[in-house]
Every structure is written in structure tokens, then in C-alpha cells.
mmCIF file of C-alpha atoms and ligand atoms in Angstrom:
data_model
loop_
_atom_site.group_PDB
_atom_site.id
_atom_site.type_symbol
_atom_site.label_atom_id
_atom_site.label_comp_id
_atom_site.label_asym_id
_atom_site.label_seq_id
_atom_site.Cartn_x
_atom_site.Cartn_y
_atom_site.Cartn_z
ATOM 1 C CA UNK A 648 188.644 -66.269 59.583
ATOM 2 C CA UNK A 649 191.894 -67.155 58.042
ATOM 3 C CA UNK A 650 192.640 -65.156 54.958
ATOM 4 C CA UNK A 651 192.561 -67.014 51.745
ATOM 5 C CA UNK A 652 194.668 -66.200 48.754
ATOM 6 C CA UNK A 653 192.249 -64.071 46.478
ATOM 7 C CA UNK A 654 192.117 -63.064 42.814
ATOM 8 C CA UNK A 655 194.396 -60.148 42.174
ATOM 9 C CA UNK A 656 192.202 -57.021 41.015
ATOM 10 C CA UNK A 657 194.377 -56.604 38.280
ATOM 11 C CA UNK A 658 193.879 -60.058 36.621
ATOM 12 C CA UNK A 659 190.135 -60.669 37.450
ATOM 13 C CA UNK A 660 189.054 -57.025 37.167
ATOM 14 C CA UNK A 661 190.636 -57.012 33.778
ATOM 15 C CA UNK A 662 189.170 -60.151 32.896
ATOM 16 C CA UNK A 663 185.636 -59.064 34.136
ATOM 17 C CA UNK A 664 185.875 -55.613 32.033
ATOM 18 C CA UNK A 665 187.219 -57.105 29.201
ATOM 19 C CA UNK A 666 184.208 -59.694 28.787
ATOM 20 C CA UNK A 667 181.647 -56.925 29.675
ATOM 21 C CA UNK A 668 183.244 -54.383 26.990
ATOM 22 C CA UNK A 669 182.862 -57.237 24.351
ATOM 23 C CA UNK A 670 179.123 -57.637 24.874
ATOM 24 C CA UNK A 671 178.506 -53.709 23.993
ATOM 25 C CA UNK A 672 175.679 -53.131 26.375
ATOM 26 C CA UNK A 673 172.446 -51.328 24.990
ATOM 27 C CA UNK A 674 169.154 -50.112 26.375
ATOM 28 C CA UNK A 675 166.216 -48.443 24.418
ATOM 29 C CA UNK A 676 166.155 -45.406 26.910
ATOM 30 C CA UNK A 677 164.382 -42.400 25.437
ATOM 31 C CA UNK A 678 165.920 -39.008 25.477
ATOM 32 C CA UNK A 679 163.297 -38.050 27.860
ATOM 33 C CA UNK A 680 163.882 -40.721 30.483
ATOM 34 C CA UNK A 681 167.569 -40.377 30.250
ATOM 35 C CA UNK A 682 167.217 -36.678 30.742
ATOM 36 C CA UNK A 683 165.064 -37.269 33.757
ATOM 37 C CA UNK A 684 166.900 -40.110 35.402
ATOM 38 C CA UNK A 685 170.351 -38.081 35.014
ATOM 39 C CA UNK A 686 168.859 -34.947 36.237
ATOM 40 C CA UNK A 687 167.598 -36.869 39.735
ATOM 41 C CA UNK A 688 170.976 -38.587 39.926
ATOM 42 C CA UNK A 689 172.677 -35.489 39.739
ATOM 43 C CA UNK A 690 170.374 -33.879 42.291
ATOM 44 C CA UNK A 691 170.804 -36.863 44.648
ATOM 45 C CA UNK A 692 174.524 -36.364 44.544
ATOM 46 C CA UNK A 693 174.196 -32.521 44.914
ATOM 47 C CA UNK A 694 172.145 -33.229 48.023
ATOM 48 C CA UNK A 695 175.138 -35.527 49.575
ATOM 49 C CA UNK A 696 177.558 -32.820 48.785
ATOM 50 C CA UNK A 697 175.760 -30.262 50.693
ATOM 51 C CA UNK A 698 174.654 -32.421 53.509
ATOM 52 C CA UNK A 699 178.427 -33.672 54.172
ATOM 53 C CA UNK A 700 180.002 -30.444 53.314
ATOM 54 C CA UNK A 701 182.264 -32.153 50.851
ATOM 55 C CA UNK A 702 185.327 -30.286 50.341
ATOM 56 C CA UNK A 703 187.704 -29.660 47.366
ATOM 57 C CA UNK A 704 190.389 -32.079 48.659
ATOM 58 C CA UNK A 705 187.472 -34.582 48.825
ATOM 59 C CA UNK A 706 186.357 -33.864 45.368
ATOM 60 C CA UNK A 707 189.755 -34.475 44.074
ATOM 61 C CA UNK A 708 190.328 -37.598 45.693
ATOM 62 C CA UNK A 709 187.042 -38.819 44.306
ATOM 63 C CA UNK A 710 188.238 -37.594 40.871
ATOM 64 C CA UNK A 711 191.405 -39.590 41.104
ATOM 65 C CA UNK A 712 189.686 -42.673 42.354
ATOM 66 C CA UNK A 713 187.034 -42.893 39.739
ATOM 67 C CA UNK A 714 190.167 -42.696 37.060
ATOM 68 C CA UNK A 715 191.861 -45.616 38.960
ATOM 69 C CA UNK A 716 188.797 -47.611 39.353
ATOM 70 C CA UNK A 717 188.714 -47.435 35.392
ATOM 71 C CA UNK A 718 192.516 -48.074 34.649
ATOM 72 C CA UNK A 719 192.566 -51.050 37.191
ATOM 73 C CA UNK A 720 189.391 -52.565 35.154
ATOM 74 C CA UNK A 721 187.167 -52.680 38.335
ATOM 75 C CA UNK A 722 184.044 -51.216 37.210
ATOM 76 C CA UNK A 723 182.333 -54.536 36.856
ATOM 77 C CA UNK A 724 183.450 -55.374 40.331
ATOM 78 C CA UNK A 725 182.591 -52.073 42.130
ATOM 79 C CA UNK A 726 179.232 -51.805 40.339
ATOM 80 C CA UNK A 727 178.131 -55.309 40.896
ATOM 81 C CA UNK A 728 179.034 -55.151 44.601
ATOM 82 C CA UNK A 729 177.336 -51.714 45.438
ATOM 83 C CA UNK A 730 174.715 -51.028 43.042
ATOM 84 C CA UNK A 731 173.531 -54.192 41.144
ATOM 85 C CA UNK A 732 171.387 -55.470 43.963
ATOM 86 C CA UNK A 733 169.203 -52.473 43.890
ATOM 87 C CA UNK A 734 168.623 -52.705 40.163
ATOM 88 C CA UNK A 735 167.678 -56.363 40.739
ATOM 89 C CA UNK A 736 165.290 -55.379 43.346
ATOM 90 C CA UNK A 737 163.453 -53.197 40.795
ATOM 91 C CA UNK A 738 163.786 -55.509 37.925
ATOM 92 C CA UNK A 739 161.759 -58.315 39.952
ATOM 93 C CA UNK A 740 159.284 -56.106 41.588
ATOM 94 C CA UNK A 741 155.963 -57.775 41.222
ATOM 95 C CA UNK A 742 157.451 -61.233 40.459
ATOM 96 C CA UNK A 743 156.185 -63.972 42.420
ATOM 97 C CA UNK A 744 158.406 -67.135 41.617
ATOM 98 C CA UNK A 745 161.691 -67.873 43.056
ATOM 99 C CA UNK A 746 163.447 -64.742 44.187
ATOM 100 C CA UNK A 747 166.110 -63.162 42.053
ATOM 101 C CA UNK A 748 169.904 -62.012 43.207
ATOM 102 C CA UNK A 749 172.677 -60.040 41.633
ATOM 103 C CA UNK A 750 174.407 -61.864 38.337
ATOM 104 C CA UNK A 751 177.781 -60.309 39.533
ATOM 105 C CA UNK A 752 180.700 -60.098 37.126
ATOM 106 C CA UNK A 753 181.690 -63.617 36.528
ATOM 107 C CA UNK A 754 178.687 -65.331 34.500
ATOM 108 C CA UNK A 755 180.158 -66.896 31.036
ATOM 109 C CA UNK A 756 177.438 -67.503 28.642
ATOM 110 C CA UNK A 757 177.654 -71.156 26.827
ATOM 111 C CA UNK A 758 178.764 -73.369 29.752
ATOM 112 C CA UNK A 759 178.888 -77.214 28.952
ATOM 113 C CA UNK A 760 175.461 -78.510 28.615
ATOM 114 C CA UNK A 761 175.248 -81.521 30.989
ATOM 115 C CA UNK A 762 172.384 -84.144 31.706
ATOM 116 C CA UNK A 763 169.794 -83.734 34.537
ATOM 117 C CA UNK A 764 171.878 -85.758 36.746
ATOM 118 C CA UNK A 765 175.468 -84.620 36.328
ATOM 119 C CA UNK A 766 178.965 -83.695 38.063
ATOM 120 C CA UNK A 767 180.203 -80.170 37.086
ATOM 121 C CA UNK A 768 183.670 -80.164 35.525
ATOM 122 C CA UNK A 769 186.383 -79.832 38.204
ATOM 123 C CA UNK A 770 189.842 -80.569 38.601
ATOM 124 C CA UNK A 771 190.829 -84.242 39.199
ATOM 125 C CA UNK A 772 191.698 -83.256 43.131
ATOM 126 C CA UNK A 773 189.433 -80.338 43.369
ATOM 127 C CA UNK A 774 189.266 -79.069 46.899
ATOM 128 C CA UNK A 775 186.140 -78.728 49.192
ATOM 129 C CA UNK A 776 183.325 -80.612 50.706
ATOM 130 C CA UNK A 777 181.235 -82.642 48.132
ATOM 131 C CA UNK A 778 177.730 -80.954 47.611
ATOM 132 C CA UNK A 779 174.906 -82.668 45.641
ATOM 133 C CA UNK A 780 172.462 -79.843 44.864
ATOM 134 C CA UNK A 781 169.163 -81.229 43.638
ATOM 135 C CA UNK A 782 165.496 -79.907 42.826
ATOM 136 C CA UNK A 783 162.740 -79.307 40.228
ATOM 137 C CA UNK A 784 161.987 -76.487 37.870
ATOM 138 C CA UNK A 785 158.045 -75.477 37.931
ATOM 139 C CA UNK A 786 155.716 -73.100 36.862
ATOM 140 C CA UNK A 787 153.583 -70.773 39.296
ATOM 141 C CA UNK A 788 150.599 -73.566 39.064
ATOM 142 C CA UNK A 789 153.292 -76.318 40.127
ATOM 143 C CA UNK A 790 153.727 -77.847 36.463
ATOM 144 C CA UNK A 791 157.132 -79.102 36.070
ATOM 145 C CA UNK A 792 159.004 -77.461 33.033
ATOM 146 C CA UNK A 793 160.723 -80.506 31.290
ATOM 147 C CA UNK A 794 162.463 -78.097 28.834
ATOM 148 C CA UNK A 795 163.850 -76.012 31.398
ATOM 149 C CA UNK A 796 167.956 -75.439 31.919
ATOM 150 C CA UNK A 797 169.782 -74.558 35.094
ATOM 151 C CA UNK A 798 172.938 -72.880 34.509
ATOM 152 C CA UNK A 799 175.261 -72.838 37.718
ATOM 153 C CA UNK A 800 178.419 -71.376 38.302
ATOM 154 C CA UNK A 801 180.608 -70.760 41.374
ATOM 155 C CA UNK A 802 183.967 -70.417 42.930
ATOM 156 C CA UNK A 803 186.450 -72.883 44.053
ATOM 157 C CA UNK A 804 187.556 -73.017 47.644
ATOM 158 C CA UNK A 805 189.824 -70.152 47.075
ATOM 159 C CA UNK A 806 187.187 -67.891 45.723
ATOM 160 C CA UNK A 807 188.504 -68.397 42.046
ATOM 161 C CA UNK A 808 186.140 -68.272 39.081
ATOM 162 C CA UNK A 809 187.069 -70.372 35.799
ATOM 163 C CA UNK A 810 187.674 -67.655 32.935
ATOM 164 C CA UNK A 811 188.534 -65.121 35.376
ATOM 165 C CA UNK A 812 191.753 -66.512 37.140
ATOM 166 C CA UNK A 813 194.924 -67.902 35.436
ATOM 167 C CA UNK A 814 194.958 -70.740 37.975
ATOM 168 C CA UNK A 815 191.564 -72.174 37.115
ATOM 169 C CA UNK A 816 191.052 -74.381 33.977
ATOM 170 C CA UNK A 817 188.589 -72.933 31.672
ATOM 171 C CA UNK A 818 184.882 -74.291 32.145
ATOM 172 C CA UNK A 819 185.340 -75.767 35.836
ATOM 173 C CA UNK A 820 182.503 -75.555 38.280
ATOM 174 C CA UNK A 821 180.369 -74.295 35.433
ATOM 175 C CA UNK A 822 177.392 -76.012 33.644
ATOM 176 C CA UNK A 823 174.193 -75.653 31.829
ATOM 177 C CA UNK A 824 172.266 -78.384 33.154
ATOM 178 C CA UNK A 825 169.115 -79.743 31.181
ATOM 179 C CA UNK A 826 166.271 -81.040 33.487
ATOM 180 C CA UNK A 827 164.731 -84.353 32.948
ATOM 181 C CA UNK A 828 161.163 -84.901 31.828
ATOM 182 C CA UNK A 829 159.623 -84.015 35.469
ATOM 183 C CA UNK A 830 161.677 -80.758 35.377
ATOM 184 C CA UNK A 831 164.330 -82.250 38.019
ATOM 185 C CA UNK A 832 168.055 -81.860 38.280
ATOM 186 C CA UNK A 833 170.521 -83.404 40.586
ATOM 187 C CA UNK A 834 174.151 -81.566 40.315
ATOM 188 C CA UNK A 835 177.480 -82.807 42.078
ATOM 189 C CA UNK A 836 179.836 -80.176 43.070
ATOM 190 C CA UNK A 837 181.867 -78.965 45.675
ATOM 191 C CA UNK A 838 180.777 -76.429 48.466
ATOM 192 C CA UNK A 839 182.211 -72.975 47.441
ATOM 193 C CA UNK A 840 183.968 -70.959 50.351
ATOM 194 C CA UNK A 841 183.153 -67.484 51.379
ATOM 195 C CA UNK A 842 184.421 -65.067 48.821
ATOM 196 C CA UNK A 843 186.656 -61.950 49.122
ATOM 197 C CA UNK A 844 186.092 -59.523 46.425
ATOM 198 C CA UNK A 845 189.342 -58.678 45.080
ATOM 199 C CA UNK A 846 190.760 -55.908 47.406
ATOM 200 C CA UNK A 847 194.135 -55.002 46.058
ATOM 201 C CA UNK A 848 192.909 -52.206 43.787
ATOM 202 C CA UNK A 849 190.741 -49.039 44.022
ATOM 203 C CA UNK A 850 187.673 -51.286 45.411
ATOM 204 C CA UNK A 851 189.625 -52.263 48.074
ATOM 205 C CA UNK A 852 191.190 -48.948 49.217
ATOM 206 C CA UNK A 853 187.460 -47.879 49.267
ATOM 207 C CA UNK A 854 186.369 -50.634 51.495
ATOM 208 C CA UNK A 855 189.511 -50.263 53.869
ATOM 209 C CA UNK A 856 189.400 -46.352 53.895
ATOM 210 C CA UNK A 857 185.651 -46.490 55.213
ATOM 211 C CA UNK A 858 186.397 -49.332 57.569
ATOM 212 C CA UNK A 859 183.992 -51.863 55.642
ATOM 213 C CA UNK A 860 184.943 -55.505 55.048
ATOM 214 C CA UNK A 861 185.281 -56.978 51.439
ATOM 215 C CA UNK A 862 183.588 -60.426 52.106
ATOM 216 C CA UNK A 863 180.572 -62.213 50.350
ATOM 217 C CA UNK A 864 179.164 -65.530 51.929
ATOM 218 C CA UNK A 865 179.622 -68.568 50.157
ATOM 219 C CA UNK A 866 177.377 -68.755 47.129
ATOM 220 C CA UNK A 867 176.123 -70.640 44.015
ATOM 221 C CA UNK A 868 175.193 -68.644 40.953
ATOM 222 C CA UNK A 869 172.154 -69.859 38.950
ATOM 223 C CA UNK A 870 170.366 -68.708 35.800
ATOM 224 C CA UNK A 871 167.048 -70.740 35.054
ATOM 225 C CA UNK A 872 165.484 -70.605 31.882
ATOM 226 C CA UNK A 873 162.256 -72.148 30.239
ATOM 227 C CA UNK A 874 160.486 -71.336 26.983
ATOM 228 C CA UNK A 875 157.633 -68.696 27.816
ATOM 229 C CA UNK A 876 159.039 -68.068 31.196
ATOM 230 C CA UNK A 877 161.072 -65.265 32.704
ATOM 231 C CA UNK A 878 164.309 -65.966 33.145
ATOM 232 C CA UNK A 879 165.595 -66.177 36.823
ATOM 233 C CA UNK A 880 169.033 -64.896 37.562
ATOM 234 C CA UNK A 881 169.682 -65.647 41.376
ATOM 235 C CA UNK A 882 172.208 -67.031 44.202
ATOM 236 C CA UNK A 883 171.795 -69.429 46.893
ATOM 237 C CA UNK A 884 173.605 -69.276 50.159
ATOM 238 C CA UNK A 885 174.190 -71.589 53.141
ATOM 239 C CA UNK A 886 172.445 -70.893 56.137
ATOM 240 C CA UNK A 887 174.268 -70.156 59.283
ATOM 241 C CA UNK A 888 177.382 -69.643 56.934
ATOM 242 C CA UNK A 889 179.919 -66.412 57.640
ATOM 243 C CA UNK A 890 179.054 -63.181 56.127
ATOM 244 C CA UNK A 891 175.043 -64.540 55.419
ATOM 245 C CA UNK A 892 174.087 -61.545 57.492
ATOM 246 C CA UNK A 893 176.637 -59.050 56.395
ATOM 247 C CA UNK A 894 177.352 -59.669 52.671
ATOM 248 C CA UNK A 895 179.451 -56.703 51.076
ATOM 249 C CA UNK A 896 177.248 -56.763 48.058
ATOM 250 C CA UNK A 897 173.806 -56.792 49.955
ATOM 251 C CA UNK A 898 172.569 -59.502 47.824
ATOM 252 C CA UNK A 899 171.479 -62.206 50.349
ATOM 253 C CA UNK A 900 167.556 -62.902 50.770
ATOM 254 C CA UNK A 901 166.085 -65.104 53.332
ATOM 255 C CA UNK A 902 164.362 -67.231 50.733
ATOM 256 C CA UNK A 903 167.697 -67.873 49.063
ATOM 257 C CA UNK A 904 169.312 -69.822 51.778
ATOM 258 C CA UNK A 905 169.970 -73.655 51.403
ATOM 259 C CA UNK A 906 170.555 -75.949 54.719
ATOM 260 C CA UNK A 907 172.412 -79.086 53.252
ATOM 261 C CA UNK A 908 172.573 -82.229 55.560
ATOM 262 C CA UNK A 909 175.686 -84.180 55.535
ATOM 263 C CA UNK A 910 175.513 -87.785 55.160
ATOM 264 C CA UNK A 911 177.343 -90.582 56.650
ATOM 265 C CA UNK A 912 179.458 -90.776 53.255
ATOM 266 C CA UNK A 913 180.578 -87.018 53.954
ATOM 267 C CA UNK A 914 178.448 -85.657 51.024
ATOM 268 C CA UNK A 915 176.274 -82.642 51.827
ATOM 269 C CA UNK A 916 172.864 -82.705 50.166
ATOM 270 C CA UNK A 917 170.302 -80.335 49.547
ATOM 271 C CA UNK A 918 167.084 -79.892 47.658
ATOM 272 C CA UNK A 919 166.137 -76.371 46.323
ATOM 273 C CA UNK A 920 163.179 -76.125 43.719
ATOM 274 C CA UNK A 921 162.734 -73.255 41.292
ATOM 275 C CA UNK A 922 159.410 -71.613 40.417
ATOM 276 C CA UNK A 923 159.407 -69.471 37.054
ATOM 277 C CA UNK A 924 157.035 -66.657 36.340
ATOM 278 C CA UNK A 925 155.626 -66.285 32.984
ATOM 279 C CA UNK A 926 157.607 -64.295 30.418
HETATM 280 C C1 DHB B 119 181.252 -59.588 42.844
HETATM 281 C C2 DHB B 119 181.704 -61.121 42.712
HETATM 282 C C3 DHB B 119 180.829 -62.261 43.009
HETATM 283 O O1 DHB B 119 181.053 -63.558 42.852
HETATM 284 C C4 DHB B 119 179.478 -61.941 43.048
HETATM 285 O O2 DHB B 119 178.709 -62.785 43.186
HETATM 286 C C5 DHB B 119 179.346 -60.500 43.210
HETATM 287 C C6 DHB B 119 180.124 -59.488 42.864
HETATM 288 C C7 DHB B 119 182.537 -58.660 42.679
HETATM 289 O O3 DHB B 119 183.584 -59.096 43.061
HETATM 290 O O4 DHB B 119 182.275 -57.706 42.250
HETATM 291 FE FE1 FE B 120 179.891 -64.784 42.879
#
């Protein structure tokens, strides 16, 4: 794999942190529940320290690294890569429609509304293989959901997301697609490339020192909504692609794999239907 240019941790990390901090997260956790979760989390950590005989120098390096993650603005990156996939699995326990996957740090609400058959905003000379991604949104009984929206966002072929890198015009490779009367959509875009999470800051040091790799397979991000239905946040991957079997963010599920077929005109086409659970 040739190395692709990647967003700097300083730039995309700071942008992702600023976006998240503006939204001011809240949860209605009771003091009792907070106490129980915090006590178990600390006990789990104590178990790891015991088991590995963690030393004072290691403890101090950890302290320094935690400070660095914060000052580089990398908490959204690190948490969404190493923790979010498990929160997602718990959140969608018992759900039977389309599988979810992690949101990651680069969702921006309010992307341009586009008709059911559309082309995502992109540069005039956007690099990448053309992709037409089509499908239908239905409920668990198979009834189409004509009021659904399919929000889509993905990286360009160098791994940059608009709004999080200075070299991408705002709004490109993002859209809020309004499905037609039969719940159908057909979105023209480009096929993203595998994505290297920013690796020039403390998340990267951590990955390198541990001998891991910083790659995510190429992916489309989706958020599908309809009135009275549970919103599904998910990702779709390309079957057989690099890193599909070894995603640094552990966010691939076999049900979320696309197998596009490239036509004589050089356009890759694929269908994928979304099934929403009741809210
Ligand atoms: C990260 C980036 C992504 O595009 C994604 O889908 C998940 C995580 C990250 O850099 O943390
Ligand atoms: Fe992503």
C-alpha cells in the first residue's frame, strides 16, 4: 500500500474536538448509576494494573499521554476508534433492522438536502472511481418509508472529510437525500479510499508503539431517519477491500459489506436497502 497524504492530527483533531465541544453532550444518568459505572471502570483498570504489574514510569507516561491527547484535541479521534464500537453494539442490542456502526468524529448535521436521484456535491475534478449507490428504505414489515432521509458523508480519495480539513471545500461528499414515494434513492458519488486515522499525534504514537496499524477500510457513513422509526447510524464497506478484515476501529460487520459491479462505462453500481426498527 502506498502511503497516502493524511489529515494532520493537529488540524482534523482540533476541528473534531471543537465541533463536539460546541454540542455540549448531556445524559440523564442518575448519581447511583454513575457511581456504579465509575466504580466498575476503576476496578477493571485496577485489575489490569495488577495483572501486568504496571510500573511508576509507565503510570507517568500514561499521565503525560492523556494530557497530550487532550492538548492535541484528539479525544474524539481516540475514543471513536477504540471505544465507540462497543457502545454502539450495546445501543443496538435487540434491534432487528439494518445493523448500526460507529458514527466517528466527522458527522456534520444539516448537510444539503438532495432529491432521491442525486449527485453529491464534489469538486469539478473530484478524483476517484464513480459510484452509484442505490436502494430503498423500509420498515420491518417491508413497507417503504417515503418520508425517510438518507444522510451520507464520506472521505475523498486522500482520506479527507469536508469541514475537517483545509483542502476540502465545505459540504463536499455530504448530503441529506430525500427518498422518493417508494422509499427509493440513487446517489452518485465517488468511491472513497481506505482511511488512515491521523497518526502524527498521540493517537499515532500509541498505535506505533504498540505495533498496531492506523488504517480503516474504505467506507461510506450513513444516518437513516424516518418518522416513528429508530434512526440508524451505520457505515458500509467494500467487500474484499483492504483492511475490511482488520479495521483499527473494529467497526466492520459482515452485513454492512457492499459488492459493487463496475459497468462498461466504468461506473461502479451497488444496491443496499435499509430496514428501520420502530422508535
Ligand atoms: C475516525 C475516523 C473515521 O472516518 C471513522 O469513521 C471513525 C473514526 C477517527 O479518526 O477517529
Ligand atoms: Fe469515517
